[in-house]
XYZ file of C-alpha atoms in Angstrom:
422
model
C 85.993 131.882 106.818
C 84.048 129.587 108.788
C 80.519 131.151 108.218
C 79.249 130.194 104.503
C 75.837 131.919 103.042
C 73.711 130.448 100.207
C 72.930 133.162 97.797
C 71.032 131.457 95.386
C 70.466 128.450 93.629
C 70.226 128.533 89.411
C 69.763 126.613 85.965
C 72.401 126.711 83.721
C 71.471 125.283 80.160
C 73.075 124.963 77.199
C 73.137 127.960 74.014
C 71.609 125.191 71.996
C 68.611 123.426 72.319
C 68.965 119.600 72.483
C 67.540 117.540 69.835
C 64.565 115.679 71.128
C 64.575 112.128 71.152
C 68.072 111.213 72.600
C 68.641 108.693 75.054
C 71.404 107.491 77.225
C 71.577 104.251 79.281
C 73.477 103.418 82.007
C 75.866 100.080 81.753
C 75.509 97.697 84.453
C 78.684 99.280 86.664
C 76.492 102.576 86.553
C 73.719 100.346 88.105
C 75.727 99.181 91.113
C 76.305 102.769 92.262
C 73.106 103.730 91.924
C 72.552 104.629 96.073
C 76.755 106.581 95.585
C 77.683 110.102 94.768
C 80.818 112.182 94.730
C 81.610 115.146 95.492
C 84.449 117.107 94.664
C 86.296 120.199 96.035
C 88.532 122.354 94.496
C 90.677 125.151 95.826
C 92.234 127.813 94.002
C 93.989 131.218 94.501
C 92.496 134.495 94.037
C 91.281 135.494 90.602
C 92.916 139.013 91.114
C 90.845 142.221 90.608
C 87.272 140.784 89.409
C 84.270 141.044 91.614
C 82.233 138.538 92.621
C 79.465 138.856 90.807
C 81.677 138.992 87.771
C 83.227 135.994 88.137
C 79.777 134.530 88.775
C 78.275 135.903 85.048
C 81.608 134.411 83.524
C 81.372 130.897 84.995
C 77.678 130.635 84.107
C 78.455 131.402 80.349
C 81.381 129.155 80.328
C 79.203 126.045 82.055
C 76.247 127.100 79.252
C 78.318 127.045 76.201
C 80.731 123.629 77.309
C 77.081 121.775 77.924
C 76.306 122.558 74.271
C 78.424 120.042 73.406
C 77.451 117.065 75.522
C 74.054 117.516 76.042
C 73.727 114.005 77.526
C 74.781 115.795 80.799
C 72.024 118.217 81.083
C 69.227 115.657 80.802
C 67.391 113.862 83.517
C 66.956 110.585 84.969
C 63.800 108.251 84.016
C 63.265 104.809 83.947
C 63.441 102.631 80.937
C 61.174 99.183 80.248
C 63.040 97.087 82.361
C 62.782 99.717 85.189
C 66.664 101.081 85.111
C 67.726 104.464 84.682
C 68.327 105.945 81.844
C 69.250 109.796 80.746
C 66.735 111.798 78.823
C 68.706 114.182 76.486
C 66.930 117.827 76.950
C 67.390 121.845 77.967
C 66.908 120.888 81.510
C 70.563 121.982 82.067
C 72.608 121.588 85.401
C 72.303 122.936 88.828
C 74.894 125.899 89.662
C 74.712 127.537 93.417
C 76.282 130.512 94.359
C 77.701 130.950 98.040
C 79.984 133.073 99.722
C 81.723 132.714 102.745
C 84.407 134.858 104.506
C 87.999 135.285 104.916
C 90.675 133.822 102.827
C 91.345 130.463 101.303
C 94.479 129.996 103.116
C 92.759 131.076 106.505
C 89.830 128.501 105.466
C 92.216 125.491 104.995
C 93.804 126.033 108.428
C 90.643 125.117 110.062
C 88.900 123.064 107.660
C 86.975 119.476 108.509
C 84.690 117.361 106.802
C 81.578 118.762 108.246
C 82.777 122.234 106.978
C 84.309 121.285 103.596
C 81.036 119.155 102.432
C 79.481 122.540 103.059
C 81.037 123.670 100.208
C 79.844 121.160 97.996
C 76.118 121.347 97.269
C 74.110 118.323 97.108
C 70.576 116.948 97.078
C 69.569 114.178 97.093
C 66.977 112.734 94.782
C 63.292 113.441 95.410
C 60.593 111.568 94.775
C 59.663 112.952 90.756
C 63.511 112.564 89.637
C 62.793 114.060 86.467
C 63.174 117.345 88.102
C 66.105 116.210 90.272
C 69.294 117.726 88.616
C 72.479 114.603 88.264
C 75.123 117.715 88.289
C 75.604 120.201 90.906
C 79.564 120.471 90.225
C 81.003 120.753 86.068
C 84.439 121.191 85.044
C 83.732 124.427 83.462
C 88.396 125.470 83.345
C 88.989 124.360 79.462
C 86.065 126.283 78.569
C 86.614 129.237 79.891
C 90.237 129.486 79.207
C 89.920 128.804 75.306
C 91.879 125.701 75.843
C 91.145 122.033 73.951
C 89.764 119.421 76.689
C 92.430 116.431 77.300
C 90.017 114.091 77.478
C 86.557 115.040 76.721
C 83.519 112.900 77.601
C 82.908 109.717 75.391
C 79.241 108.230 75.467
C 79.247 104.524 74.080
C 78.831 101.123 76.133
C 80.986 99.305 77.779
C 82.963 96.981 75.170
C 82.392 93.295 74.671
C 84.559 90.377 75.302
C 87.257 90.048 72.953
C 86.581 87.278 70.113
C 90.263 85.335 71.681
C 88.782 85.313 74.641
C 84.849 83.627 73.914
C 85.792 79.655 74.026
C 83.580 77.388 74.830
C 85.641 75.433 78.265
C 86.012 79.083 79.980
C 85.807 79.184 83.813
C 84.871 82.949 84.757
C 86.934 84.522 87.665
C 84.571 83.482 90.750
C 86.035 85.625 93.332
C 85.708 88.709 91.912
C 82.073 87.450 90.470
C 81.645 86.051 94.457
C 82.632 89.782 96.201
C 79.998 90.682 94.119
C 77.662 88.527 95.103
C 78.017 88.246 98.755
C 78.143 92.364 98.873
C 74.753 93.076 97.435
C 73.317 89.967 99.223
C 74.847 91.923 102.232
C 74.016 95.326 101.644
C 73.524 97.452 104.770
C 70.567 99.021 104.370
C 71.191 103.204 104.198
C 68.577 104.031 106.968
C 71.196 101.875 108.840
C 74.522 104.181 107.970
C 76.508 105.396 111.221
C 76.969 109.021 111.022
C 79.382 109.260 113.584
C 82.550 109.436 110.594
C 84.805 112.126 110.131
C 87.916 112.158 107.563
C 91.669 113.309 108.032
C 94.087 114.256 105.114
C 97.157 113.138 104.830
C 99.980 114.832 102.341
C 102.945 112.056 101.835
C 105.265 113.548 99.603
C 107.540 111.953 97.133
C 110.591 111.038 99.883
C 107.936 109.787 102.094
C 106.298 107.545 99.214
C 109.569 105.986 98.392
C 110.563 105.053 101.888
C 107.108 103.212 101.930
C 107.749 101.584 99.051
C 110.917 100.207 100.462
C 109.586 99.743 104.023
C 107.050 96.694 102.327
C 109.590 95.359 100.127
C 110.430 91.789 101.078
C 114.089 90.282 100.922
C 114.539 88.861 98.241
C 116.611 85.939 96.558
C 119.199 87.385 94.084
C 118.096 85.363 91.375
C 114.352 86.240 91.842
C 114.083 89.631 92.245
C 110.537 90.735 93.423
C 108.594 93.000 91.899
C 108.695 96.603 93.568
C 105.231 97.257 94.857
C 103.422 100.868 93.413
C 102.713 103.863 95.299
C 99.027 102.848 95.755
C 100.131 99.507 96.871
C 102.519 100.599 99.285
C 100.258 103.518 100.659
C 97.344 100.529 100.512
C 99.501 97.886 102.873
C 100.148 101.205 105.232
C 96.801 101.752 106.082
C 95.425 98.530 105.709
C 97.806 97.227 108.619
C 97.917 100.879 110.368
C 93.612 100.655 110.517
C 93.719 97.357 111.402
C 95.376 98.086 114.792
C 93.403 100.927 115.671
C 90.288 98.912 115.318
C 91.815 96.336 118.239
C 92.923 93.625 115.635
C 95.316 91.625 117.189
C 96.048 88.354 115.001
C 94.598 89.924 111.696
C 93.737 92.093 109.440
C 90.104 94.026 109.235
C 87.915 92.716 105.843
C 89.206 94.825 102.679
C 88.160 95.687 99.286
C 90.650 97.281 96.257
C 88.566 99.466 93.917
C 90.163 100.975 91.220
C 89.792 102.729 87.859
C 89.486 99.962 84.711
C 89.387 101.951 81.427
C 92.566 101.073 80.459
C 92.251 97.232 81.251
C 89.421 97.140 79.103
C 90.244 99.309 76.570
C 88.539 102.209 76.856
C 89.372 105.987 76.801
C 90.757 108.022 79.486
C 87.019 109.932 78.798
C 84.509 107.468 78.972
C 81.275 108.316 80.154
C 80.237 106.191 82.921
C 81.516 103.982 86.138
C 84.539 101.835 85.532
C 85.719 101.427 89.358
C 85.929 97.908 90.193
C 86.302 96.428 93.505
C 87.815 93.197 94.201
C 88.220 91.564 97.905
C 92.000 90.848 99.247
C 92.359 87.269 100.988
C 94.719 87.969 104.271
C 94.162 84.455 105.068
C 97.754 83.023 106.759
C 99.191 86.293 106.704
C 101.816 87.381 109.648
C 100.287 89.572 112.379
C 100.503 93.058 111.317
C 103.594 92.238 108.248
C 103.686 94.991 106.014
C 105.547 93.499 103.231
C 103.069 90.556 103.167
C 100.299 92.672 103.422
C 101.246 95.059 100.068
C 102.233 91.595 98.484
C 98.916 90.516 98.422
C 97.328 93.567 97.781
C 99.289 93.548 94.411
C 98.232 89.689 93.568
C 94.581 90.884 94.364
C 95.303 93.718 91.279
C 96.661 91.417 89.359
C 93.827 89.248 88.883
C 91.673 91.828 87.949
C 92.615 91.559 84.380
C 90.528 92.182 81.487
C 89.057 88.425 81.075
C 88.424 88.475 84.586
C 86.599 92.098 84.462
C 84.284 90.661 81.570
C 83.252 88.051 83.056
C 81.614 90.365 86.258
C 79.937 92.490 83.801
C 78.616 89.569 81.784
C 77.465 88.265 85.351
C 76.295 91.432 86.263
C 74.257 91.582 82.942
C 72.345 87.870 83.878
C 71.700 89.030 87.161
C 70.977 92.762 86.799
C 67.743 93.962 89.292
C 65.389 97.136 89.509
C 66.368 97.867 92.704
C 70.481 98.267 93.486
C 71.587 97.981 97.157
C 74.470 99.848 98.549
C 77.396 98.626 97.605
C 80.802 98.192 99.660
C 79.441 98.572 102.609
C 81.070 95.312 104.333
C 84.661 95.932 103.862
C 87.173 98.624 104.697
C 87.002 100.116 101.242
C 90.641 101.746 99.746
C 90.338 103.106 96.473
C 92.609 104.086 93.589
C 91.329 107.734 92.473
C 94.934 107.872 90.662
C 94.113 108.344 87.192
C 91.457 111.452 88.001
C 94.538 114.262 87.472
C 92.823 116.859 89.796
C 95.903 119.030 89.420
C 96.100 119.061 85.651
C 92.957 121.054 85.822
C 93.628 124.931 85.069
C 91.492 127.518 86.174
C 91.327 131.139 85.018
C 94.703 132.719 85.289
C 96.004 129.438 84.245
C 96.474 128.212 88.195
C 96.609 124.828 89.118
C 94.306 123.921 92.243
C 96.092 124.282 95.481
C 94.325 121.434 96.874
C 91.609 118.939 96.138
C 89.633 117.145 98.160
C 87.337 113.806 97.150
C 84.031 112.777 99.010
C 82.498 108.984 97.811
C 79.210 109.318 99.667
C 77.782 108.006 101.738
C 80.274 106.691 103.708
C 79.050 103.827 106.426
C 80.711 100.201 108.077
C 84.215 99.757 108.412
C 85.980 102.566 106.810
C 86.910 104.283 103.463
C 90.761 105.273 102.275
C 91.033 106.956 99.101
C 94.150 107.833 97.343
C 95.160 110.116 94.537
C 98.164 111.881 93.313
C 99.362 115.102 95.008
C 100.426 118.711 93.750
C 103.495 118.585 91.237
C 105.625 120.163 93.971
C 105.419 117.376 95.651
C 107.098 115.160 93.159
C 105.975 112.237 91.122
C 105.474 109.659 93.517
C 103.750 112.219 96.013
C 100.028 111.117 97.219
C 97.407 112.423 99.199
C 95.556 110.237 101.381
C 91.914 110.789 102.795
C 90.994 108.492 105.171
C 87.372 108.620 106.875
C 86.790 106.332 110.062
C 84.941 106.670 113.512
C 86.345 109.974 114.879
C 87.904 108.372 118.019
C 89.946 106.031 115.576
C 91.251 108.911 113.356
C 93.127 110.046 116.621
C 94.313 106.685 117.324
C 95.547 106.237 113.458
C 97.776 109.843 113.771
C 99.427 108.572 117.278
C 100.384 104.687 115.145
C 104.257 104.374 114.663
C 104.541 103.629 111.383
C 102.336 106.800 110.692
C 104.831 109.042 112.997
C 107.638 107.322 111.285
C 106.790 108.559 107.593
C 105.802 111.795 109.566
C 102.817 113.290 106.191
C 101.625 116.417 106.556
C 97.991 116.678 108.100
C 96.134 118.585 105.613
C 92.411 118.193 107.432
C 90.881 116.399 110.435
C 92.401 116.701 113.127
C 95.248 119.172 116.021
C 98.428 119.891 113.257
C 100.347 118.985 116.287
C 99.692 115.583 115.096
C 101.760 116.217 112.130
């Protein structure tokens, strides 16, 4: 299954037409991420008997009659008066591509690397008249299709304001998370720049494995002051934080690293808001023990703790004061290890009502240090079970598979590299 053909490329637009006039504008989170994409990659089994081309006609129909009801996704990008992006509501619809490629899924995912998976995942990027570059190439067409309701359908409205408790007039906003900020654009690499000699690996921990992490980094403590037990993402977090830290030659630290996580639900917002909410905040490893796991997750959870909702509002009011026309790349500086936990790739049911076998998460481009990204795995493998992808400079993926506290939780290599290493 190694050889993948383009068929075609086509429009798919809604079965109503949009009502002219409609806007939508971009907070100043969408801003930052301006130069970032993702790309996403689902796998599922066989839809039994239908033919291609069937299954073709029925997920163009599906994708056509879900964008009637959020036609802020079919429009395209301009720029407003203060030169930021903003959506144009209109029948311009989304990009769907149609590709083939042979043998079976299972055969596929025995062999599968980044180069090849990303193959599968049709991008362009944007040319020089946006307003006939598409923002979609991938929709969630499953509820649709199956006559189901959406869990969390899209919500388009801003990001809120600070609570009235919070506006006094003594406040002190949160300056490191403001000061990441600042000292990441102000040290944007530029993308001409971006090394292109990454690949990624997968790693499959499953729920035994994520608890014996979770004990591994937690500290002794006093019996009268119990410590808190770190999460899974914490855990997982320290692991590779310390783990990548070796292979890169560090021998009385840590390499630079930023949290980013998910922040609907610290500022009140639904599960389907429209827009960015990942926020990244810098951990201090200042003092810490060479290579000390437990101290390393402890901090890690002190850095999420401070990114509370007072602390959050006073970035985007920053933000807002300090907003530009032109957005560098962000994260580009740090080791970047991000929280994609609250995504739910495997509640998604496609036709047949089958969960994905596997999913697979691509935060592009990727350049500097490193990128870790973690989400929750397939139901089988239990509730604390994670998948990790991790994308560094190929000759340091090999290194990371051969580090002992890797081989002594023993995951399951999904992608990236010999499954000897496994």
């Amino acid at each position: 299954m190694a050889e993948i053909t383009y068929i075609c490329k086509r429009t798919v637009v809604s079965t109503k037409p949009t009502q002219p006039g409609k806007y939508h504008s971009f907070s100043v989170l969408d801003h930052l991420m301006e130069k970032n994409h993702i790309r996403i990659v689902y796998y599922c089994k066989s839809w039994g008997e239908k033919e291609a081309g069937e299954i073709t006609v029925s997920l163009r129909e599906s994708i056509s009659e879900m964008l009637t009801h959020f036609p802020k996704v079919t429009g395209r990008l301009i720029r407003n008066e203060k030169g930021n992006w903003m959506i144009k509501c209109n029948d311009a619809g989304v990009r769907m591509v149609e590709a083939r490629a042979k043998g079976s899924v299972e055969d596929w995912l025995k062999i599968v690397d980044r180069e090849k998976e990303l193959k599968l995942v049709y991008w362009e990027d944007m040319i020089h008249k946006p307003y006939f570059w598409s923002t979609f190439y991938v929709q969630a067409w499953a509820d649709k299709t199956l006559g189901q309701k959406m869990v969390s359908p899209p919500f388009f409205h801003p990001l809120p304001p600070r609570r009235p408790i919070n506006k006094t007039s003594n406040h002190k906003p949160y300056a490191d998370l403001i000061n990441h900020y600042k000292f990441s654009i102000e040290n944007s690499i530029p993308l001409l720049d971006a090394n292109h000699t990454h690949t990624t690996i997968t790693l499959s921990f499953s729920d035994h494995m994520v608890q014996a992490c979770m004990d591994m980094v937690q500290p002794t403590s006093a019996p009268n002051k119990p410590n808190r037990p770190s999460s899974p993402f914490e855990a997982l977090a320290g692991l590779l934080w310390i783990c990548i830290s070796k292979v890169k030659g560090l021998r009385n630290g840590l390499v630079n690293m930023s949290l980013c996580l998910d922040q609907r639900k610290v500022l009140g917002l639904d599960k389907g808001f429209f827009g960015n909410c990942m926020v990244c905040n810098k951990v201090h490893s200042n003092g810490l023990e060479e290579h000390n796991l437990s101290q390393a997750t402890k901090v890690i959870g002190e850095a999420l703790e401070k990114m509370d909702n007072e602390g959050i509002m006073d970035l985007i009011e920053w933000l807002k004061h300090n907003d530009s026309y032109s957005h560098p790349l962000m994260n580009n500086c740090d080791l970047i290890c991000a929280s994609l936990e609250t995504a739910e790739p495997y509640s998604v049911d496609f036709v047949g009502g089958f969960e994905p076998i596997r999913v697979s998460y691509y935060v592009e481009p990727t350049i500097g240090i490193g990128q870790v990204l973690i989400f929750r795995a397939p139901s089988y493998d239990g509730p604390l079970g994670r998948v990790v992808m991790v994308t560094l400079p190929k000759d340091e993926i090999v290194k990371l598979c051969e580090d002992e506290l890797i081989l002594h939780l023993s995951p399951r290599i999904l992608m990236g590299v010999a499954r000897n290493h496994a």
